[in-house]
Short mmCIF file of C-alpha atoms in Angstrom, two decimals:
data_model
loop_
_atom_site.label_atom_id
_atom_site.label_comp_id
_atom_site.label_asym_id
_atom_site.label_seq_id
_atom_site.Cartn_x
_atom_site.Cartn_y
_atom_site.Cartn_z
CA GLY A 1 111.53 61.70 142.13
CA ASP A 2 108.03 61.71 143.49
CA SER A 3 105.13 61.09 141.20
CA VAL A 4 101.32 60.74 141.29
CA THR A 5 99.31 58.80 138.76
CA GLN A 6 95.55 59.19 138.47
CA MET A 7 93.07 57.38 136.25
CA GLU A 8 92.29 59.29 133.12
CA GLY A 9 88.94 60.92 132.72
CA PRO A 10 86.38 61.94 132.09
CA VAL A 11 84.50 59.70 134.44
CA THR A 12 80.80 59.90 133.61
CA LEU A 13 78.23 58.63 136.11
CA SER A 14 74.55 58.88 136.78
CA GLU A 15 73.35 60.50 139.97
CA GLU A 16 73.53 58.20 143.02
CA ALA A 17 76.11 55.93 141.39
CA PHE A 18 79.24 54.76 143.24
CA LEU A 19 82.43 56.64 142.50
CA THR A 20 86.01 55.45 142.51
CA ILE A 21 88.92 57.54 141.20
CA ASN A 22 92.20 55.65 141.38
CA CYS A 23 95.40 57.27 142.54
CA THR A 24 98.81 55.66 143.02
CA TYR A 25 102.05 57.30 144.00
CA THR A 26 105.78 56.87 144.26
CA ALA A 27 107.69 58.72 146.93
CA THR A 28 110.67 58.46 149.23
CA GLY A 29 109.96 58.52 152.89
CA TYR A 30 106.50 58.96 154.35
CA PRO A 31 104.47 61.52 152.43
CA SER A 32 101.14 63.00 153.30
CA LEU A 33 98.43 62.42 150.71
CA PHE A 34 95.68 64.80 149.60
CA TRP A 35 92.68 65.03 147.33
CA TYR A 36 91.74 68.41 145.96
CA VAL A 37 88.63 69.39 143.98
CA GLN A 38 88.39 72.11 141.36
CA TYR A 39 85.00 73.45 140.32
CA PRO A 40 84.69 75.35 137.01
CA GLY A 41 86.24 78.78 137.14
CA GLU A 42 87.70 78.29 140.61
CA GLY A 43 90.94 77.29 142.26
CA LEU A 44 91.64 73.96 143.92
CA GLN A 45 90.10 73.27 147.30
CA LEU A 46 91.35 70.71 149.76
CA LEU A 47 88.81 67.87 149.90
CA LEU A 48 90.54 65.48 152.33
CA LYS A 49 93.93 64.33 153.49
CA ALA A 50 95.75 61.50 155.26
CA THR A 51 99.13 61.79 156.90
CA LYS A 52 100.14 58.20 157.66
CA ALA A 53 99.55 54.62 156.57
CA ASP A 54 96.02 53.27 157.13
CA ASP A 55 94.63 56.74 157.86
CA LYS A 56 91.27 57.42 156.27
CA GLY A 57 90.49 60.93 155.16
CA SER A 58 86.83 61.86 154.71
CA ASN A 59 84.75 64.91 153.88
CA LYS A 60 81.37 65.57 152.26
CA GLY A 61 80.75 61.85 151.75
CA PHE A 62 84.10 61.31 150.03
CA GLU A 63 86.66 58.92 151.53
CA ALA A 64 90.20 57.80 150.76
CA THR A 65 92.45 55.43 152.67
CA TYR A 66 96.26 55.72 152.73
CA ARG A 67 97.47 52.26 151.61
CA LYS A 68 101.22 52.04 152.00
CA GLU A 69 101.42 48.43 150.84
CA THR A 70 99.86 49.28 147.47
CA THR A 71 101.03 52.94 147.40
CA SER A 72 97.47 54.00 146.68
CA PHE A 73 94.98 56.64 147.84
CA HIS A 74 91.82 55.94 145.87
CA LEU A 75 88.92 58.38 146.20
CA GLU A 76 85.46 56.93 146.76
CA LYS A 77 81.91 58.14 147.29
CA GLY A 78 78.90 55.95 147.75
CA SER A 79 76.34 58.12 145.97
CA VAL A 80 77.39 60.99 143.73
CA GLN A 81 75.35 64.09 143.04
CA VAL A 82 75.27 66.41 140.05
CA SER A 83 76.97 69.03 142.21
CA ASP A 84 80.01 66.73 142.53
CA SER A 85 80.85 67.37 138.88
CA ALA A 86 84.35 68.82 138.98
CA VAL A 87 88.01 67.94 138.42
CA TYR A 88 89.68 65.93 141.20
CA PHE A 89 93.43 66.08 141.87
CA CYS A 90 95.45 63.61 143.91
CA ALA A 91 98.61 65.04 145.48
CA LEU A 92 101.40 64.17 147.87
CA SER A 93 103.71 66.18 150.04
CA ASP A 94 106.99 64.85 151.41
CA GLY A 95 107.50 64.38 155.09
CA PRO A 96 109.83 66.40 157.31
CA GLY A 97 113.11 67.02 155.60
CA GLY A 98 111.57 66.64 152.19
CA SER A 99 110.58 69.17 149.60
CA TYR A 100 107.89 71.70 150.42
CA ILE A 101 106.72 71.47 146.83
CA PRO A 102 103.79 69.08 146.48
CA THR A 103 103.39 66.73 143.57
CA PHE A 104 100.02 66.73 141.81
CA GLY A 105 98.42 64.21 139.52
CA ARG A 106 97.02 65.38 136.17
CA GLY A 107 93.47 65.52 137.48
CA THR A 108 90.38 63.44 136.74
CA SER A 109 87.25 65.09 135.41
CA LEU A 110 83.97 63.78 136.92
CA ILE A 111 80.67 64.42 135.13
CA VAL A 112 77.51 63.41 136.95
CA HIS A 113 74.23 63.29 134.97
CA PRO A 114 70.79 63.67 136.59
CA ASN B 1 88.07 84.93 156.69
CA ALA B 2 90.27 86.04 153.81
CA GLY B 3 91.67 83.22 151.77
CA VAL B 4 94.29 83.51 149.07
CA MET B 5 93.46 86.57 146.99
CA GLN B 6 94.52 86.80 143.37
CA ASN B 7 94.00 89.74 141.04
CA PRO B 8 93.03 90.44 138.47
CA ARG B 9 90.70 87.50 137.79
CA HIS B 10 90.95 88.09 134.06
CA LEU B 11 93.74 89.86 132.20
CA VAL B 12 93.93 90.58 128.50
CA ARG B 13 97.19 91.61 126.91
CA ARG B 14 98.47 92.04 123.38
CA ARG B 15 101.57 90.25 122.21
CA GLY B 16 104.70 92.00 123.42
CA GLN B 17 103.08 93.63 126.46
CA GLU B 18 103.81 92.85 130.09
CA ALA B 19 101.50 90.93 132.41
CA ARG B 20 101.60 91.33 136.19
CA LEU B 21 99.70 88.85 138.35
CA ARG B 22 99.25 89.47 142.06
CA CYS B 23 98.75 87.10 144.94
CA SER B 24 98.12 87.80 148.62
CA PRO B 25 98.57 84.64 150.69
CA MET B 26 96.37 83.61 153.57
CA LYS B 27 97.10 85.32 156.88
CA GLY B 28 99.87 83.52 158.68
CA HIS B 29 101.17 81.76 155.55
CA SER B 30 104.77 82.36 154.59
CA HIS B 31 105.08 80.00 151.61
CA VAL B 32 103.76 80.98 148.19
CA TYR B 33 103.59 78.82 145.07
CA TRP B 34 102.69 79.71 141.50
CA TYR B 35 101.20 77.20 139.03
CA ARG B 36 100.07 77.32 135.43
CA GLN B 37 97.11 75.37 134.15
CA LEU B 38 96.23 74.88 130.51
CA PRO B 39 92.79 73.59 129.38
CA GLU B 40 92.41 69.85 129.85
CA GLU B 41 95.79 69.69 131.58
CA GLY B 42 96.93 69.44 135.14
CA LEU B 43 98.79 71.93 137.24
CA LYS B 44 102.33 72.75 136.30
CA PHE B 45 104.53 74.00 139.12
CA MET B 46 106.39 77.20 138.31
CA VAL B 47 108.01 78.75 141.39
CA TYR B 48 108.08 78.50 145.17
CA LEU B 49 108.85 81.56 147.29
CA GLN B 50 109.15 82.64 150.86
CA LYS B 51 109.32 86.25 151.98
CA GLU B 52 112.09 87.98 149.99
CA ASN B 53 113.48 84.63 148.75
CA ILE B 54 112.97 82.43 145.74
CA ILE B 55 113.33 78.89 147.02
CA ASP B 56 112.72 76.90 143.85
CA GLU B 57 112.07 78.26 140.35
CA SER B 58 112.75 75.03 138.49
CA GLY B 59 109.36 75.12 136.76
CA MET B 60 109.59 78.65 135.45
CA PRO B 61 110.82 79.47 131.93
CA LYS B 62 114.28 81.01 132.02
CA GLU B 63 113.31 83.99 129.92
CA ARG B 64 110.52 86.55 130.26
CA PHE B 65 109.16 85.13 133.54
CA SER B 66 110.05 86.38 136.99
CA ALA B 67 108.50 86.20 140.45
CA GLU B 68 108.95 87.99 143.72
CA PHE B 69 107.50 87.97 147.23
CA PRO B 70 108.60 91.19 148.91
CA LYS B 71 108.71 91.84 152.62
CA GLU B 72 105.61 94.02 152.28
CA GLY B 73 102.84 93.47 149.78
CA PRO B 74 101.68 90.63 147.56
CA SER B 75 103.65 88.14 145.55
CA ILE B 76 103.98 89.15 141.90
CA LEU B 77 104.35 86.91 138.86
CA ARG B 78 105.62 88.98 135.96
CA ILE B 79 105.62 87.94 132.33
CA GLN B 80 107.42 90.24 129.94
CA GLN B 81 106.83 90.41 126.18
CA VAL B 82 103.92 88.03 126.32
CA VAL B 83 103.25 85.58 123.50
CA ARG B 84 100.11 83.63 122.56
CA GLY B 85 101.46 80.54 124.28
CA ASP B 86 101.35 82.32 127.64
CA SER B 87 97.55 82.22 127.57
CA ALA B 88 96.56 80.07 130.56
CA ALA B 89 95.13 80.17 134.06
CA TYR B 90 97.72 81.04 136.67
CA PHE B 91 97.08 79.90 140.21
CA CYS B 92 98.72 80.98 143.40
CA ALA B 93 98.71 78.83 146.54
CA SER B 94 99.98 79.43 150.05
CA SER B 95 100.79 77.20 152.99
CA GLN B 96 102.14 77.36 156.50
CA LYS B 97 105.81 76.95 157.22
CA LYS B 98 105.52 73.29 158.19
CA ALA B 99 106.03 70.06 156.37
CA ASN B 100 103.05 68.18 154.94
CA GLN B 101 100.67 71.13 155.12
CA PRO B 102 97.89 71.39 152.51
CA GLN B 103 97.91 74.24 150.10
CA HIS B 104 95.26 76.91 149.91
CA PHE B 105 94.57 78.16 146.41
CA GLY B 106 93.32 81.38 145.00
CA ASP B 107 90.72 81.45 142.22
CA GLY B 108 93.38 82.18 139.62
CA THR B 109 94.07 84.75 136.96
CA ARG B 110 92.94 83.91 133.44
CA LEU B 111 95.47 85.45 131.07
CA SER B 112 94.46 85.90 127.45
CA ILE B 113 96.91 87.08 124.84
CA LEU B 114 95.50 88.70 121.73
#
């Protein structure tokens, strides 16, 4: 079955540091890939997505590139802010004909210190 | 611009009582998903519904838990005879009836069992 593996947290950084959160996946077919962010006390929000190989999703300074050859979708940001402190979830959704139920990683907590 | 609406935000029940959690999907969305999240853990899929149909309930406990998405009104997640272990945050998400669509999440219901 499909699976998503994220690096374990918490990831602790100083403000303006470079961020990478690793995500790898296994899936049949050609899934779409997503990053969601969850702030304390809230639900998940879509951060960015990519629907095919070599696509780059980007939003709010975050980027992730769909790498089919390495089955990865690592999240990056060049300069993090305290307000980026949250839990980040990598997820995939099967292509047409697949399950409508997405697969989520366990989440990676990011803590950014001033 | 109504997103996914969940209520109540917080629910306190004593052991043995019933808990009813409500979810109104985004306008135009016909797919509803329920998840459970425990502290420091990821999302656990429970059930996937479309209007008047349960599509996949493989993540839901066989006893005490039930879900519905009637033709009119919100989706309901019902937990009968609650126990301490049911304490968690329950999230509802909705999506369009297309493959590879991102999910839109509500802010969750925090269920506490005394």
